[in-house]
Amino acid sequence: MKKVVVVCAVLFAAILGSTRVEAKSSQKGFYSGNTYQKGQFRFTYMAEEKGIWITKITPLSDKGISTLKIPSRLNGSKVVKLGAAGDAAKPDDDPNTDTNLFGVEDNEDLGIAPQKIYNRTKKIKTIKIPSTVKIITQNCFYRLQNGKNINIPAGVDNRNVINFTDIKWNKIKISSKNKKYKVTNGCLLSKSGKTFYGFLQKRKKVVIPSTVKRIDVWGDKNGCSTIVIPKSVEKIDRSAMETDKPVKVKVAKGNKRYVEKNGSVYSKVSGRLAIGYVKNGVLKIPKGVTKIDGNGLLGKSTIQEVIIPASVKKISSFYHVQKEEGRTACIFRGKNPPKLGEKFFSNLIIYVPKGCADKYKKKWKVTPYDNITLYESK
């Protein structure tokens, strides 16, 4: 009988010890095929020649997910890449066709899906990316909500870093060892500080750093209500300053190239409209502008009407004036039609001075096949 009791005690101790080991193991995380689970997150991954690529992170609960700490090693190999397996890293990749790192997509029929996972990502407040990561795909964090904290390691230095401006973070830190990018005053800049890409945080007013010489076309410029362009800026790329809603812009005194007038910005040197300001649905191009060639629009989603002064002599391209729905009215003040680099008649209603309709049609070579409605102003 004593032997039976002793054997039972040994078995009980072994079972108890096994349970403790399993519990301890579950706290560290456990593997299952090509997945690794730790806490309330499941990591799906694949092995590549240079290391591990995490293709999906699934939050398993609504609780306990405020901090997402991405592992630096899986199955003994370094984690070097983040992003969905189908997410191409090409500049012209359509974000609407790809899922983000959490498997969320913008479905044509269902909208944001899966909604359950999207709602859970709202709970995530801090994302910690390990220093081992070298590549982040283009849409890795696309569709994440604003207000989170994140870091960018030293090795992540390709152009996809610019896509971080699509989200407005609470805090974002780029490693001081990163050779290509840095953050100053909520702005994403080149390491030299000479190129400005976009805003990383929401602020009422942002003064672009005085080291900036160029405003790059890439990068999101939404996120603040007033933008100050320093006197150091020498170049504003075509369509570089675009915002969905109207935003006030100022040019610092002493800038040798650009001037602000009626909320818009144009070059004193070339006469090119660089930034158009939409107020109450109207873009009133200031007198002094002689050329329209790939301007940006502050309030592009609200534009209803464009007033073009007689000073404009050439229109090479007119970005975002054409709307997918409805028609924009373009009112020309000049009796002599400006030269067109390309026809931009799609979805436009055009008004010209009284007695000038035939002159405009002849110079622009308007045909019955052009999608244009042309009226003479009263």
GROMACS .gro file of C-alpha atoms in nm:
model
  378
    1MET     CA    1   0.000   0.000   0.000
    2LYS     CA    2   0.284   0.235   0.090
    3LYS     CA    3   0.444   0.162  -0.246
    4VAL     CA    4   0.123   0.259  -0.423
    5VAL     CA    5   0.106   0.584  -0.227
    6VAL     CA    6   0.470   0.663  -0.308
    7VAL     CA    7   0.419   0.591  -0.679
    8CYS     CA    8   0.106   0.810  -0.688
    9ALA     CA    9   0.294   1.090  -0.514
   10VAL     CA   10   0.577   1.068  -0.768
   11LEU     CA   11   0.331   1.072  -1.058
   12PHE     CA   12   0.146   1.371  -0.910
   13ALA     CA   13   0.473   1.560  -0.867
   14ALA     CA   14   0.571   1.481  -1.224
   15ILE     CA   15   0.234   1.600  -1.357
   16LEU     CA   16   0.254   1.916  -1.146
   17GLY     CA   17   0.608   1.984  -1.268
   18SER     CA   18   0.499   1.927  -1.627
   19THR     CA   19   0.211   2.171  -1.583
   20ARG     CA   20   0.446   2.434  -1.445
   21VAL     CA   21   0.685   2.385  -1.737
   22GLU     CA   22   0.397   2.419  -1.984
   23ALA     CA   23   0.275   2.731  -1.808
   24LYS     CA   24   0.626   2.877  -1.813
   25SER     CA   25   0.660   2.786  -2.181
   26SER     CA   26   0.330   2.955  -2.268
   27GLN     CA   27   0.453   3.273  -2.103
   28LYS     CA   28   0.759   3.274  -2.329
   29GLY     CA   29   0.554   3.191  -2.637
   30PHE     CA   30   0.509   2.879  -2.844
   31TYR     CA   31   0.540   2.770  -3.207
   32SER     CA   32   0.288   2.593  -3.427
   33GLY     CA   33   0.400   2.537  -3.784
   34ASN     CA   34   0.483   2.880  -3.928
   35THR     CA   35   0.319   3.069  -3.645
   36TYR     CA   36   0.445   3.188  -3.309
   37GLN     CA   37   0.216   3.297  -3.031
   38LYS     CA   38   0.312   3.516  -2.738
   39GLY     CA   39   0.064   3.684  -2.509
   40GLN     CA   40  -0.236   3.801  -2.711
   41PHE     CA   41  -0.059   3.812  -3.049
   42ARG     CA   42  -0.002   3.545  -3.310
   43PHE     CA   43   0.282   3.599  -3.558
   44THR     CA   44   0.270   3.432  -3.899
   45TYR     CA   45   0.604   3.416  -4.074
   46MET     CA   46   0.819   3.260  -4.345
   47ALA     CA   47   1.189   3.190  -4.362
   48GLU     CA   48   1.396   3.363  -4.628
   49GLU     CA   49   1.764   3.352  -4.710
   50LYS     CA   50   1.847   3.662  -4.508
   51GLY     CA   51   1.616   3.589  -4.216
   52ILE     CA   52   1.252   3.576  -4.103
   53TRP     CA   53   0.973   3.767  -4.274
   54ILE     CA   54   0.668   3.829  -4.052
   55THR     CA   55   0.376   3.840  -4.292
   56LYS     CA   56   0.090   3.879  -4.046
   57ILE     CA   57   0.027   3.977  -3.686
   58THR     CA   58  -0.310   3.879  -3.542
   59PRO     CA   59  -0.436   4.031  -3.215
   60LEU     CA   60  -0.623   3.747  -3.042
   61SER     CA   61  -0.816   3.950  -2.788
   62ASP     CA   62  -0.956   4.295  -2.717
   63LYS     CA   63  -0.753   4.307  -2.396
   64GLY     CA   64  -0.383   4.291  -2.320
   65ILE     CA   65  -0.277   4.427  -2.661
   66SER     CA   66  -0.191   4.790  -2.583
   67THR     CA   67   0.177   4.716  -2.648
   68LEU     CA   68   0.286   4.513  -2.949
   69LYS     CA   69   0.644   4.398  -2.912
   70ILE     CA   70   0.753   4.235  -3.236
   71PRO     CA   71   1.007   3.956  -3.167
   72SER     CA   72   1.362   4.001  -3.294
   73ARG     CA   73   1.414   3.627  -3.350
   74LEU     CA   74   1.191   3.338  -3.451
   75ASN     CA   75   1.307   2.977  -3.470
   76GLY     CA   76   1.661   3.091  -3.406
   77SER     CA   77   1.676   3.338  -3.698
   78LYS     CA   78   1.663   3.716  -3.701
   79VAL     CA   79   1.339   3.891  -3.799
   80VAL     CA   80   1.442   4.114  -4.091
   81LYS     CA   81   1.119   4.196  -4.276
   82LEU     CA   82   0.763   4.308  -4.192
   83GLY     CA   83   0.459   4.323  -4.420
   84ALA     CA   84   0.191   4.112  -4.587
   85ALA     CA   85   0.313   3.850  -4.832
   86GLY     CA   86   0.115   4.007  -5.118
   87ASP     CA   87   0.226   4.362  -5.044
   88ALA     CA   88   0.456   4.470  -5.325
   89ALA     CA   89   0.720   4.727  -5.244
   90LYS     CA   90   0.693   4.915  -5.574
   91PRO     CA   91   0.622   5.292  -5.575
   92ASP     CA   92   0.318   5.250  -5.802
   93ASP     CA   93   0.162   4.974  -5.595
   94ASP     CA   94  -0.209   5.027  -5.530
   95PRO     CA   95  -0.266   5.022  -5.152
   96ASN     CA   96  -0.630   4.925  -5.198
   97THR     CA   97  -0.527   4.584  -5.335
   98ASP     CA   98  -0.308   4.490  -5.039
   99THR     CA   99  -0.363   4.391  -4.680
  100ASN     CA  100  -0.160   4.552  -4.406
  101LEU     CA  101   0.050   4.368  -4.148
  102PHE     CA  102  -0.265   4.281  -3.954
  103GLY     CA  103  -0.449   4.132  -4.251
  104VAL     CA  104  -0.682   4.431  -4.290
  105GLU     CA  105  -0.786   4.542  -4.638
  106ASP     CA  106  -1.019   4.794  -4.797
  107ASN     CA  107  -1.263   4.553  -4.958
  108GLU     CA  108  -1.461   4.691  -5.252
  109ASP     CA  109  -1.784   4.529  -5.129
  110LEU     CA  110  -1.734   4.509  -4.752
  111GLY     CA  111  -1.525   4.819  -4.683
  112ILE     CA  112  -1.260   4.783  -4.413
  113ALA     CA  113  -1.235   4.412  -4.338
  114PRO     CA  114  -1.213   4.211  -4.127
  115GLN     CA  115  -1.381   4.466  -3.903
  116LYS     CA  116  -1.313   4.263  -3.587
  117ILE     CA  117  -0.937   4.276  -3.639
  118TYR     CA  118  -0.949   4.643  -3.742
  119ASN     CA  119  -1.132   4.727  -3.417
  120ARG     CA  120  -0.873   4.536  -3.217
  121THR     CA  121  -0.588   4.732  -3.375
  122LYS     CA  122  -0.749   5.044  -3.226
  123LYS     CA  123  -0.646   4.908  -2.886
  124ILE     CA  124  -0.277   4.899  -2.982
  125LYS     CA  125  -0.104   5.210  -2.847
  126THR     CA  126   0.264   5.123  -2.889
  127ILE     CA  127   0.441   4.921  -3.159
  128LYS     CA  128   0.800   4.820  -3.088
  129ILE     CA  129   0.995   4.718  -3.398
  130PRO     CA  130   1.320   4.527  -3.326
  131SER     CA  131   1.653   4.664  -3.446
  132THR     CA  132   1.700   4.352  -3.663
  133VAL     CA  133   1.433   4.467  -3.913
  134LYS     CA  134   1.570   4.596  -4.244
  135ILE     CA  135   1.263   4.596  -4.471
  136ILE     CA  136   0.909   4.724  -4.415
  137THR     CA  137   0.673   4.679  -4.709
  138GLN     CA  138   0.486   4.969  -4.862
  139ASN     CA  139   0.147   4.913  -4.697
  140CYS     CA  140   0.270   4.744  -4.380
  141PHE     CA  141   0.097   4.991  -4.146
  142TYR     CA  142  -0.159   5.126  -4.392
  143ARG     CA  143  -0.510   5.167  -4.242
  144LEU     CA  144  -0.382   5.187  -3.886
  145GLN     CA  145  -0.551   5.448  -3.671
  146ASN     CA  146  -0.379   5.773  -3.570
  147GLY     CA  147  -0.230   5.837  -3.228
  148LYS     CA  148   0.001   5.539  -3.178
  149ASN     CA  149   0.368   5.525  -3.077
  150ILE     CA  150   0.622   5.357  -3.304
  151ASN     CA  151   0.994   5.341  -3.382
  152ILE     CA  152   1.190   5.300  -3.706
  153PRO     CA  153   1.517   5.103  -3.674
  154ALA     CA  154   1.849   5.209  -3.821
  155GLY     CA  155   1.843   4.953  -4.102
  156VAL     CA  156   1.506   5.058  -4.248
  157ASP     CA  157   1.615   5.321  -4.496
  158ASN     CA  158   1.425   5.255  -4.821
  159ARG     CA  159   1.156   5.488  -4.958
  160ASN     CA  160   0.877   5.303  -4.780
  161VAL     CA  161   0.964   5.501  -4.466
  162ILE     CA  162   0.788   5.794  -4.636
  163ASN     CA  163   0.461   5.598  -4.608
  164PHE     CA  164   0.479   5.645  -4.229
  165THR     CA  165   0.350   6.000  -4.295
  166ASP     CA  166   0.012   5.852  -4.398
  167ILE     CA  167  -0.054   5.799  -4.026
  168LYS     CA  168  -0.033   6.073  -3.767
  169TRP     CA  169   0.153   5.923  -3.473
  170ASN     CA  170   0.150   6.026  -3.109
  171LYS     CA  171   0.524   5.961  -3.093
  172ILE     CA  172   0.758   5.833  -3.361
  173LYS     CA  173   1.129   5.778  -3.315
  174ILE     CA  174   1.379   5.710  -3.590
  175SER     CA  175   1.707   5.557  -3.478
  176SER     CA  176   1.988   5.812  -3.470
  177LYS     CA  177   2.190   5.555  -3.667
  178ASN     CA  178   1.945   5.558  -3.958
  179LYS     CA  179   2.142   5.688  -4.256
  180LYS     CA  180   1.855   5.823  -4.463
  181TYR     CA  181   1.581   5.978  -4.245
  182LYS     CA  182   1.522   6.176  -3.929
  183VAL     CA  183   1.233   6.348  -3.747
  184THR     CA  184   1.238   6.718  -3.662
  185ASN     CA  185   0.941   6.916  -3.528
  186GLY     CA  186   0.698   6.642  -3.633
  187CYS     CA  187   0.833   6.646  -3.990
  188LEU     CA  188   0.994   6.358  -4.179
  189LEU     CA  189   1.319   6.484  -4.330
  190SER     CA  190   1.614   6.344  -4.517
  191LYS     CA  191   1.914   6.275  -4.292
  192SER     CA  192   2.078   6.595  -4.414
  193GLY     CA  193   1.764   6.790  -4.326
  194LYS     CA  194   1.751   6.941  -4.675
  195THR     CA  195   1.445   6.751  -4.802
  196PHE     CA  196   1.100   6.760  -4.641
  197TYR     CA  197   0.866   6.467  -4.709
  198GLY     CA  198   0.559   6.506  -4.489
  199PHE     CA  199   0.404   6.538  -4.145
  200LEU     CA  200   0.419   6.254  -3.895
  201GLN     CA  201   0.204   6.412  -3.625
  202LYS     CA  202  -0.112   6.619  -3.594
  203ARG     CA  203  -0.045   6.977  -3.492
  204LYS     CA  204  -0.227   7.309  -3.523
  205LYS     CA  205   0.077   7.482  -3.669
  206VAL     CA  206   0.395   7.337  -3.813
  207VAL     CA  207   0.701   7.538  -3.906
  208ILE     CA  208   0.900   7.336  -4.158
  209PRO     CA  209   1.262   7.329  -4.031
  210SER     CA  210   1.492   7.603  -4.163
  211THR     CA  211   1.737   7.343  -4.301
  212VAL     CA  212   1.487   7.239  -4.571
  213LYS     CA  213   1.565   7.339  -4.928
  214ARG     CA  214   1.321   7.112  -5.112
  215ILE     CA  215   0.962   7.003  -5.050
  216ASP     CA  216   0.936   6.655  -5.199
  217VAL     CA  217   0.627   6.525  -5.380
  218TRP     CA  218   0.632   6.202  -5.178
  219GLY     CA  219   0.483   6.204  -4.831
  220ASP     CA  220   0.149   6.304  -4.678
  221LYS     CA  221   0.103   6.674  -4.600
  222ASN     CA  222  -0.222   6.641  -4.401
  223GLY     CA  223  -0.223   6.679  -4.025
  224CYS     CA  224  -0.208   7.049  -3.942
  225SER     CA  225  -0.410   7.364  -4.002
  226THR     CA  226  -0.124   7.608  -4.065
  227ILE     CA  227   0.204   7.542  -4.249
  228VAL     CA  228   0.500   7.780  -4.250
  229ILE     CA  229   0.747   7.742  -4.537
  230PRO     CA  230   1.092   7.870  -4.433
  231LYS     CA  231   1.301   8.115  -4.633
  232SER     CA  232   1.550   7.833  -4.704
  233VAL     CA  233   1.312   7.649  -4.944
  234GLU     CA  234   1.430   7.671  -5.303
  235LYS     CA  235   1.212   7.408  -5.470
  236ILE     CA  236   0.855   7.285  -5.427
  237ASP     CA  237   0.798   6.974  -5.638
  238ARG     CA  238   0.499   6.942  -5.868
  239SER     CA  239   0.189   6.848  -5.671
  240ALA     CA  240   0.404   6.841  -5.357
  241MET     CA  241   0.173   7.025  -5.117
  242GLU     CA  242  -0.162   6.845  -5.125
  243THR     CA  243  -0.418   6.835  -4.846
  244ASP     CA  244  -0.772   6.702  -4.839
  245LYS     CA  245  -0.912   6.997  -4.647
  246PRO     CA  246  -0.817   7.366  -4.673
  247VAL     CA  247  -0.497   7.453  -4.490
  248LYS     CA  248  -0.338   7.794  -4.442
  249VAL     CA  249   0.016   7.833  -4.567
  250LYS     CA  250   0.268   8.109  -4.502
  251VAL     CA  251   0.606   8.179  -4.658
  252ALA     CA  252   0.872   8.315  -4.424
  253LYS     CA  253   1.005   8.660  -4.495
  254GLY     CA  254   1.325   8.653  -4.694
  255ASN     CA  255   1.243   8.358  -4.921
  256LYS     CA  256   1.405   8.444  -5.254
  257ARG     CA  257   1.187   8.225  -5.475
  258TYR     CA  258   0.836   8.187  -5.336
  259VAL     CA  259   0.567   8.430  -5.229
  260GLU     CA  260   0.227   8.375  -5.067
  261LYS     CA  261  -0.073   8.570  -5.192
  262ASN     CA  262  -0.438   8.510  -5.100
  263GLY     CA  263  -0.336   8.180  -4.941
  264SER     CA  264  -0.170   8.046  -5.257
  265VAL     CA  265   0.203   8.022  -5.325
  266TYR     CA  266   0.380   8.090  -5.654
  267SER     CA  267   0.734   8.139  -5.779
  268LYS     CA  268   0.854   8.496  -5.812
  269VAL     CA  269   1.119   8.368  -6.052
  270SER     CA  270   0.922   8.151  -6.299
  271GLY     CA  271   0.565   8.263  -6.227
  272ARG     CA  272   0.460   7.899  -6.168
  273LEU     CA  273   0.172   7.831  -5.930
  274ALA     CA  274   0.320   7.596  -5.672
  275ILE     CA  275   0.037   7.570  -5.418
  276GLY     CA  276  -0.328   7.664  -5.464
  277TYR     CA  277  -0.545   7.749  -5.164
  278VAL     CA  278  -0.909   7.646  -5.182
  279LYS     CA  279  -1.139   7.868  -4.975
  280ASN     CA  280  -1.509   7.790  -4.952
  281GLY     CA  281  -1.471   7.562  -5.253
  282VAL     CA  282  -1.303   7.829  -5.467
  283LEU     CA  283  -0.943   7.841  -5.589
  284LYS     CA  284  -0.871   8.202  -5.680
  285ILE     CA  285  -0.534   8.203  -5.852
  286PRO     CA  286  -0.351   8.525  -5.764
  287LYS     CA  287  -0.250   8.782  -6.022
  288GLY     CA  288   0.118   8.743  -6.090
  289VAL     CA  289   0.093   8.374  -6.174
  290THR     CA  290   0.190   8.323  -6.538
  291LYS     CA  291   0.214   7.945  -6.556
  292ILE     CA  292   0.015   7.653  -6.418
  293ASP     CA  293   0.218   7.335  -6.423
  294GLY     CA  294   0.149   7.063  -6.168
  295ASN     CA  295   0.043   7.271  -5.870
  296GLY     CA  296  -0.057   7.130  -5.534
  297LEU     CA  297  -0.398   7.203  -5.380
  298LEU     CA  298  -0.471   7.283  -5.017
  299GLY     CA  299  -0.825   7.150  -4.995
  300LYS     CA  300  -0.842   6.934  -5.307
  301SER     CA  301  -1.150   6.742  -5.191
  302THR     CA  302  -1.353   7.063  -5.153
  303ILE     CA  303  -1.280   7.236  -5.485
  304GLN     CA  304  -1.580   7.354  -5.686
  305GLU     CA  305  -1.456   7.654  -5.883
  306VAL     CA  306  -1.128   7.791  -6.021
  307ILE     CA  307  -1.076   8.156  -6.113
  308ILE     CA  308  -0.786   8.206  -6.355
  309PRO     CA  309  -0.652   8.561  -6.399
  310ALA     CA  310  -0.544   8.717  -6.729
  311SER     CA  311  -0.180   8.696  -6.615
  312VAL     CA  312  -0.179   8.317  -6.680
  313LYS     CA  313  -0.026   8.259  -7.023
  314LYS     CA  314   0.032   7.883  -7.017
  315ILE     CA  315  -0.132   7.579  -6.860
  316SER     CA  316   0.080   7.266  -6.890
  317SER     CA  317  -0.111   7.050  -6.643
  318PHE     CA  318  -0.384   7.113  -6.389
  319TYR     CA  319  -0.377   6.851  -6.113
  320HIS     CA  320  -0.685   6.756  -5.913
  321VAL     CA  321  -0.912   7.014  -6.072
  322GLN     CA  322  -1.107   6.739  -6.248
  323LYS     CA  323  -1.338   6.558  -6.007
  324GLU     CA  324  -1.463   6.202  -6.017
  325GLU     CA  325  -1.812   6.323  -5.932
  326GLY     CA  326  -1.964   6.653  -6.035
  327ARG     CA  327  -1.800   6.916  -6.253
  328THR     CA  328  -1.559   7.193  -6.164
  329ALA     CA  329  -1.617   7.540  -6.308
  330CYS     CA  330  -1.313   7.718  -6.454
  331ILE     CA  331  -1.356   8.092  -6.502
  332PHE     CA  332  -1.100   8.256  -6.732
  333ARG     CA  333  -1.055   8.633  -6.697
  334GLY     CA  334  -0.820   8.682  -6.990
  335LYS     CA  335  -0.949   8.776  -7.333
  336ASN     CA  336  -0.654   8.595  -7.488
  337PRO     CA  337  -0.665   8.217  -7.423
  338PRO     CA  338  -0.361   8.074  -7.243
  339LYS     CA  339  -0.154   7.817  -7.428
  340LEU     CA  340  -0.238   7.458  -7.335
  341GLY     CA  341   0.032   7.198  -7.289
  342GLU     CA  342  -0.240   6.934  -7.268
  343LYS     CA  343  -0.616   6.933  -7.290
  344PHE     CA  344  -0.771   6.926  -6.945
  345PHE     CA  345  -1.138   6.946  -7.041
  346SER     CA  346  -1.259   6.635  -6.858
  347ASN     CA  347  -1.552   6.714  -6.628
  348LEU     CA  348  -1.505   7.090  -6.658
  349ILE     CA  349  -1.744   7.376  -6.724
  350ILE     CA  350  -1.548   7.666  -6.873
  351TYR     CA  351  -1.646   8.033  -6.866
  352VAL     CA  352  -1.462   8.290  -7.081
  353PRO     CA  353  -1.503   8.668  -7.125
  354LYS     CA  354  -1.792   8.793  -7.334
  355GLY     CA  355  -1.722   8.773  -7.707
  356CYS     CA  356  -1.423   8.539  -7.663
  357ALA     CA  357  -1.579   8.191  -7.698
  358ASP     CA  358  -1.482   8.146  -8.064
  359LYS     CA  359  -1.128   8.268  -7.994
  360TYR     CA  360  -1.087   8.010  -7.715
  361LYS     CA  361  -1.235   7.727  -7.919
  362LYS     CA  362  -1.011   7.804  -8.215
  363LYS     CA  363  -0.686   7.830  -8.017
  364TRP     CA  364  -0.762   7.522  -7.809
  365LYS     CA  365  -0.890   7.330  -8.113
  366VAL     CA  366  -1.206   7.228  -7.933
  367THR     CA  367  -1.397   6.950  -8.111
  368PRO     CA  368  -1.745   6.805  -8.055
  369TYR     CA  369  -1.573   6.501  -7.904
  370ASP     CA  370  -1.413   6.699  -7.621
  371ASN     CA  371  -1.592   6.672  -7.291
  372ILE     CA  372  -1.631   7.047  -7.249
  373THR     CA  373  -1.910   7.294  -7.186
  374LEU     CA  374  -1.799   7.648  -7.273
  375TYR     CA  375  -1.998   7.959  -7.188
  376GLU     CA  376  -1.936   8.330  -7.218
  377SER     CA  377  -1.951   8.522  -6.892
  378LYS     CA  378  -2.208   8.796  -6.860
   0.00000   0.00000   0.00000
